[in-house]
Coordinates of C-alpha atoms and ligand atoms in Angstrom, one line a residue:
M1 CA 29.6 -27.5 52.3
E2 CA 27.1 -29.8 53.8
I3 CA 23.8 -28.8 52.1
P4 CA 25.1 -28.8 48.5
W5 CA 27.2 -32.1 49.0
N6 CA 24.2 -34.1 49.9
L7 CA 22.5 -32.9 46.9
V8 CA 25.3 -34.2 44.3
K9 CA 26.9 -37.1 46.2
G10 CA 24.5 -39.5 44.7
G11 CA 25.4 -38.7 41.3
L12 CA 29.1 -39.0 41.5
P13 CA 30.7 -41.9 39.5
A14 CA 33.4 -42.5 42.1
K15 CA 33.8 -42.5 45.8
P16 CA 36.2 -39.4 46.8
E17 CA 39.1 -40.3 48.9
A18 CA 38.0 -37.8 51.7
V19 CA 35.2 -35.4 52.1
V20 CA 35.7 -32.3 54.2
F21 CA 33.6 -29.4 55.1
V22 CA 34.3 -25.7 55.5
R23 CA 34.3 -24.7 59.1
D24 CA 35.7 -21.0 58.5
M25 CA 38.4 -19.6 56.5
E26 CA 41.0 -18.9 59.2
L27 CA 44.3 -20.0 57.9
R28 CA 45.0 -22.1 61.0
T29 CA 41.7 -24.0 60.6
L30 CA 42.8 -24.5 56.7
E31 CA 46.1 -25.8 58.0
S32 CA 44.5 -28.5 60.3
V33 CA 42.0 -29.6 57.8
E34 CA 44.8 -30.2 55.1
K35 CA 46.3 -32.7 57.7
T36 CA 43.2 -34.8 57.5
V37 CA 43.2 -35.0 53.6
P38 CA 45.2 -37.9 52.0
P39 CA 47.5 -37.3 48.7
V40 CA 44.8 -36.9 46.0
D41 CA 44.9 -36.0 42.2
V42 CA 41.7 -33.9 42.4
V43 CA 40.2 -31.6 44.5
A44 CA 36.6 -30.5 43.8
G45 CA 35.0 -27.5 45.7
I46 CA 31.3 -27.9 46.0
G47 CA 29.1 -25.1 47.2
G48 CA 29.6 -21.3 47.7
G49 CA 32.6 -18.9 48.0
S50 CA 34.4 -20.7 50.9
S51 CA 34.1 -24.2 49.8
H52 CA 35.8 -22.9 46.4
D53 CA 38.5 -21.0 48.6
L54 CA 39.2 -24.0 50.7
A55 CA 39.2 -26.4 47.5
K56 CA 42.0 -23.9 46.0
Y57 CA 44.1 -24.0 49.3
L58 CA 43.9 -27.8 49.4
A59 CA 44.6 -28.0 45.4
L60 CA 47.6 -26.1 46.2
K61 CA 49.1 -28.0 48.9
K62 CA 48.3 -31.4 47.5
R63 CA 49.5 -30.2 44.0
A64 CA 46.3 -31.7 42.7
R65 CA 44.0 -30.5 39.8
L66 CA 41.3 -28.3 40.8
V67 CA 37.4 -28.6 40.0
Q68 CA 35.0 -26.1 40.9
V69 CA 31.2 -26.8 41.2
P70 CA 29.2 -23.7 42.3
T71 CA 25.9 -24.7 43.7
I72 CA 25.3 -20.9 44.5
L73 CA 26.8 -17.8 42.9
S74 CA 27.0 -15.3 46.0
A75 CA 30.8 -14.6 45.2
D76 CA 33.1 -15.0 42.4
A77 CA 35.6 -17.4 44.2
A78 CA 34.7 -20.3 42.1
V79 CA 36.2 -18.4 38.8
T80 CA 39.0 -16.6 40.5
S81 CA 42.4 -18.0 41.1
V82 CA 43.4 -15.9 44.2
I83 CA 42.9 -17.9 47.6
G84 CA 40.9 -15.6 49.9
I85 CA 41.6 -16.5 53.8
R86 CA 41.1 -14.6 57.0
Q87 CA 43.6 -14.1 59.6
E88 CA 42.5 -13.1 62.8
G89 CA 39.2 -11.7 61.1
K90 CA 40.9 -9.9 58.6
V91 CA 40.7 -10.6 55.0
G92 CA 44.0 -11.9 53.3
Y93 CA 45.2 -13.5 50.1
I94 CA 47.5 -16.4 49.9
G95 CA 48.7 -17.8 46.4
H96 CA 46.9 -18.6 43.1
V97 CA 45.6 -21.6 41.8
I98 CA 43.9 -21.8 38.5
A99 CA 40.8 -24.3 38.1
D100 CA 41.2 -27.1 35.7
Q101 CA 37.5 -27.0 35.1
I102 CA 34.5 -24.8 36.4
L103 CA 31.3 -27.1 36.2
V104 CA 28.2 -24.9 36.0
D105 CA 24.9 -27.0 36.5
F106 CA 22.1 -24.9 36.0
S107 CA 19.7 -27.5 37.4
L108 CA 21.7 -27.7 40.5
I109 CA 22.1 -24.0 40.9
K110 CA 18.4 -23.4 40.3
R111 CA 17.7 -25.6 43.6
A112 CA 19.4 -23.1 45.8
P113 CA 17.7 -20.1 47.3
K114 CA 17.2 -17.7 44.5
E115 CA 18.6 -14.5 46.7
L116 CA 21.9 -16.8 46.8
V117 CA 22.3 -16.6 43.1
R118 CA 21.3 -13.1 42.6
Y119 CA 23.8 -11.8 45.2
G120 CA 26.3 -13.2 42.9
A121 CA 25.9 -9.8 40.9
G122 CA 27.4 -8.1 43.8
D123 CA 31.0 -9.1 42.6
I124 CA 30.2 -7.8 39.2
L125 CA 28.5 -4.5 40.3
S126 CA 31.4 -3.8 42.7
S127 CA 33.1 -2.8 39.5
H128 CA 30.8 0.4 39.3
T129 CA 32.5 1.6 42.7
A130 CA 35.9 0.1 42.3
T131 CA 36.6 1.6 38.9
Y132 CA 35.7 5.0 40.2
D133 CA 38.2 4.3 43.1
W134 CA 40.7 3.1 40.7
R135 CA 40.6 6.3 38.7
L136 CA 40.6 8.5 41.8
A137 CA 43.8 6.8 43.1
S138 CA 45.4 7.3 39.5
T139 CA 44.6 11.0 39.8
R140 CA 46.4 11.1 43.2
G141 CA 49.4 9.2 42.1
K142 CA 48.4 6.0 44.1
A143 CA 47.7 3.7 41.2
R144 CA 48.7 2.9 37.6
F145 CA 45.6 3.6 35.4
D146 CA 44.8 1.8 32.3
Q147 CA 41.9 3.1 30.0
K148 CA 41.7 0.0 28.0
F149 CA 40.7 -2.3 30.9
Y150 CA 38.7 0.5 32.6
D151 CA 36.5 0.4 29.4
R152 CA 36.4 -3.1 29.4
A153 CA 35.1 -3.2 33.0
H154 CA 32.5 -1.0 32.0
E155 CA 31.2 -2.8 29.0
I156 CA 30.8 -5.8 31.5
L157 CA 28.8 -3.4 33.6
S158 CA 26.4 -2.6 30.8
R159 CA 25.9 -6.4 30.1
L160 CA 24.9 -6.8 33.8
E161 CA 22.5 -4.1 33.2
Q162 CA 20.9 -5.3 30.0
R163 CA 20.5 -9.0 31.8
R164 CA 19.4 -7.6 35.2
F165 CA 15.8 -9.0 35.0
D166 CA 17.3 -12.4 34.0
I167 CA 19.3 -12.4 37.2
A168 CA 16.5 -11.2 39.4
D169 CA 14.5 -14.3 37.9
V170 CA 17.6 -16.6 38.1
T171 CA 16.8 -17.8 34.5
D172 CA 19.3 -20.0 32.8
E173 CA 20.4 -16.7 30.9
G174 CA 20.6 -15.3 34.3
I175 CA 23.1 -17.8 35.6
R176 CA 25.2 -18.0 32.3
T177 CA 25.6 -14.0 32.5
I178 CA 26.9 -13.9 35.9
V179 CA 29.5 -16.6 35.3
E180 CA 30.6 -15.2 32.0
L181 CA 30.9 -11.9 33.5
Y182 CA 33.0 -13.3 36.4
L183 CA 35.2 -14.7 33.6
G184 CA 35.6 -11.5 32.1
Y185 CA 36.7 -9.9 35.2
A186 CA 39.1 -12.7 35.8
E187 CA 40.7 -12.3 32.5
I188 CA 41.1 -8.2 33.2
A189 CA 42.6 -9.1 36.7
E190 CA 44.9 -11.6 35.1
K191 CA 46.2 -9.1 32.5
L192 CA 46.2 -6.1 34.6
Q193 CA 47.9 -8.2 37.7
S194 CA 45.6 -6.6 39.8
D195 CA 41.8 -6.6 40.8
R196 CA 41.4 -2.9 41.0
A197 CA 38.7 -3.1 38.4
Q198 CA 36.6 -5.2 40.6
E199 CA 37.7 -4.5 44.0
G200 CA 37.3 -1.1 45.8
S201 CA 35.8 0.8 48.7
E202 CA 32.7 -1.3 48.5
H203 CA 34.7 -4.5 49.5
F204 CA 36.5 -2.5 52.2
Y205 CA 33.1 -1.9 53.7
A206 CA 32.4 -5.6 53.7
Y207 CA 35.7 -6.7 55.2
N208 CA 35.2 -4.3 57.9
V209 CA 31.7 -5.5 58.6
E210 CA 32.9 -8.8 59.1
H211 CA 36.1 -7.5 61.1
V212 CA 33.7 -5.5 63.4
T213 CA 31.0 -8.0 64.0
K214 CA 33.3 -11.2 63.8
K215 CA 30.4 -12.8 61.8
A216 CA 30.4 -14.4 58.3
Y217 CA 28.0 -13.0 55.8
V218 CA 26.8 -13.8 52.2
H219 CA 29.6 -11.7 50.5
G220 CA 27.3 -10.3 47.8
K221 CA 24.8 -9.3 50.4
L222 CA 27.4 -6.9 52.1
L223 CA 28.7 -5.6 48.8
A224 CA 25.1 -4.7 47.7
T225 CA 25.0 -2.1 50.9
G226 CA 28.6 -1.2 50.3
I227 CA 28.1 -0.2 46.5
V228 CA 25.0 1.9 47.6
I229 CA 27.0 3.6 50.2
M230 CA 30.1 4.1 48.0
S231 CA 28.2 5.3 45.2
Y232 CA 26.6 7.9 47.3
L233 CA 29.9 9.1 48.5
Q234 CA 31.2 9.1 45.4
E235 CA 28.5 11.1 43.7
N236 CA 28.8 8.3 41.1
E237 CA 25.3 7.5 39.7
F238 CA 23.8 6.9 43.0
E239 CA 20.0 6.9 41.9
K240 CA 20.9 4.8 38.8
I241 CA 22.6 2.3 41.5
Q242 CA 19.7 2.1 43.7
Q243 CA 17.3 1.2 40.9
L244 CA 19.8 -1.3 39.4
T245 CA 20.2 -3.1 42.7
S246 CA 16.4 -3.0 43.1
D247 CA 15.8 -4.5 39.4
L248 CA 18.4 -7.4 40.1
G249 CA 16.4 -8.2 43.3
L250 CA 19.2 -7.2 45.7
E251 CA 18.3 -6.0 49.1
T252 CA 20.5 -3.0 50.1
K253 CA 19.0 -2.0 53.3
L254 CA 20.8 -2.9 56.5
R255 CA 18.1 -5.1 57.8
A256 CA 19.3 -7.7 54.9
T257 CA 22.5 -8.1 57.0
G258 CA 20.9 -7.7 60.5
L259 CA 23.2 -4.6 61.3
G260 CA 21.8 -2.3 63.9
K261 CA 22.5 1.5 64.5
E262 CA 25.4 0.8 66.8
D263 CA 27.3 -1.7 64.8
F264 CA 26.8 0.3 61.5
S265 CA 28.2 3.5 63.1
Q266 CA 31.3 1.7 64.6
I267 CA 31.8 0.1 61.0
L268 CA 31.8 3.5 59.5
M269 CA 33.8 5.3 62.0
T270 CA 36.3 2.8 62.1
L271 CA 36.5 2.1 58.2
K272 CA 39.0 4.6 57.4
S273 CA 41.7 3.3 59.8
F274 CA 40.8 -0.3 58.6
S275 CA 41.5 0.4 55.3
E276 CA 44.7 2.4 55.8
E277 CA 46.1 0.0 58.4
G278 CA 45.1 -3.1 56.1
A279 CA 47.1 -1.4 53.2
Y280 CA 43.8 -1.6 50.9
Y281 CA 43.7 0.3 47.7
Y282 CA 43.5 4.1 47.8
S283 CA 39.8 4.9 47.5
I284 CA 36.9 7.3 48.3
I285 CA 37.3 6.0 52.0
N286 CA 40.6 7.8 52.3
E287 CA 38.9 11.2 51.2
T288 CA 35.8 10.8 53.3
Q289 CA 35.1 12.3 56.8
F290 CA 33.1 9.8 58.6
D291 CA 31.8 12.2 61.3
R292 CA 28.6 11.9 63.1
P293 CA 26.3 13.7 60.5
T294 CA 27.6 11.6 57.6
V295 CA 27.0 8.4 59.6
A296 CA 23.4 9.5 60.7
K297 CA 22.8 10.3 56.9
L298 CA 23.8 7.0 55.8
Y299 CA 21.9 5.0 58.3
E300 CA 18.6 7.0 57.6
M301 CA 19.2 6.2 53.8
L302 CA 19.7 2.4 54.3
S303 CA 16.8 1.8 57.1
Ligands
ZN401 ZN1 34.3 -9.9 46.0

């Protein structure tokens, strides 16, 4: 990404063979970018989520070592091994690459706009609604449940809660907490061979926002709204989640993502078919009637 690259390029000990910038995460874009890169030993992803996914993709194709350098923390892509891409506007995953190193430079991250670090909490708090969906799915015979990893996910959530004001203030402790908790979930995902403990209806809402509006967003920003919506529909500690998002400094109202009434209605009215057709995990979305009164109620709540 161009802005973070300009911050770090002066401090590098060697000149890179090639520098490529993320345009979008469509598979055909990634394929054409790959052709412009010569054989290399190391690929470094410098910036936010998309730069890390692009770096994973290039490391996979070039059989190179991978170093991730997050300069913001708005999503967990620097830590996860899975490569997130878009195909015709839909989120998909191709392949896994494990980073050789993840370099977390506190002073560099502190130069980013604070909100782009705070929203990193979204990929942790998502576990609150995702684990509910996971258990719901298992009671419907749609998923295999594992109490040990469910409990571990909830331990991670309580650490997020304990450090919420550090995250809101973007202190060293706040940055360290986000990265450590990402690592905690990466470990669960690897052992469980599934990201169910961290990805559920709140993510599917975020994916459908991108799909309906055809725009790119800060991942954690969409999640913040998605978590509030889904905890309400799940009747899952909704008031506590509202307080916690506010303490973390996360804006959850629709104005944060610039969504108007029309877009919002369309996103919710199509959410169930989007989730079913995309074969996303069984979640509260499958059991909700997104009729006009429900959508109107949610719109009012988020305005
Ligand atoms: Zn995510």
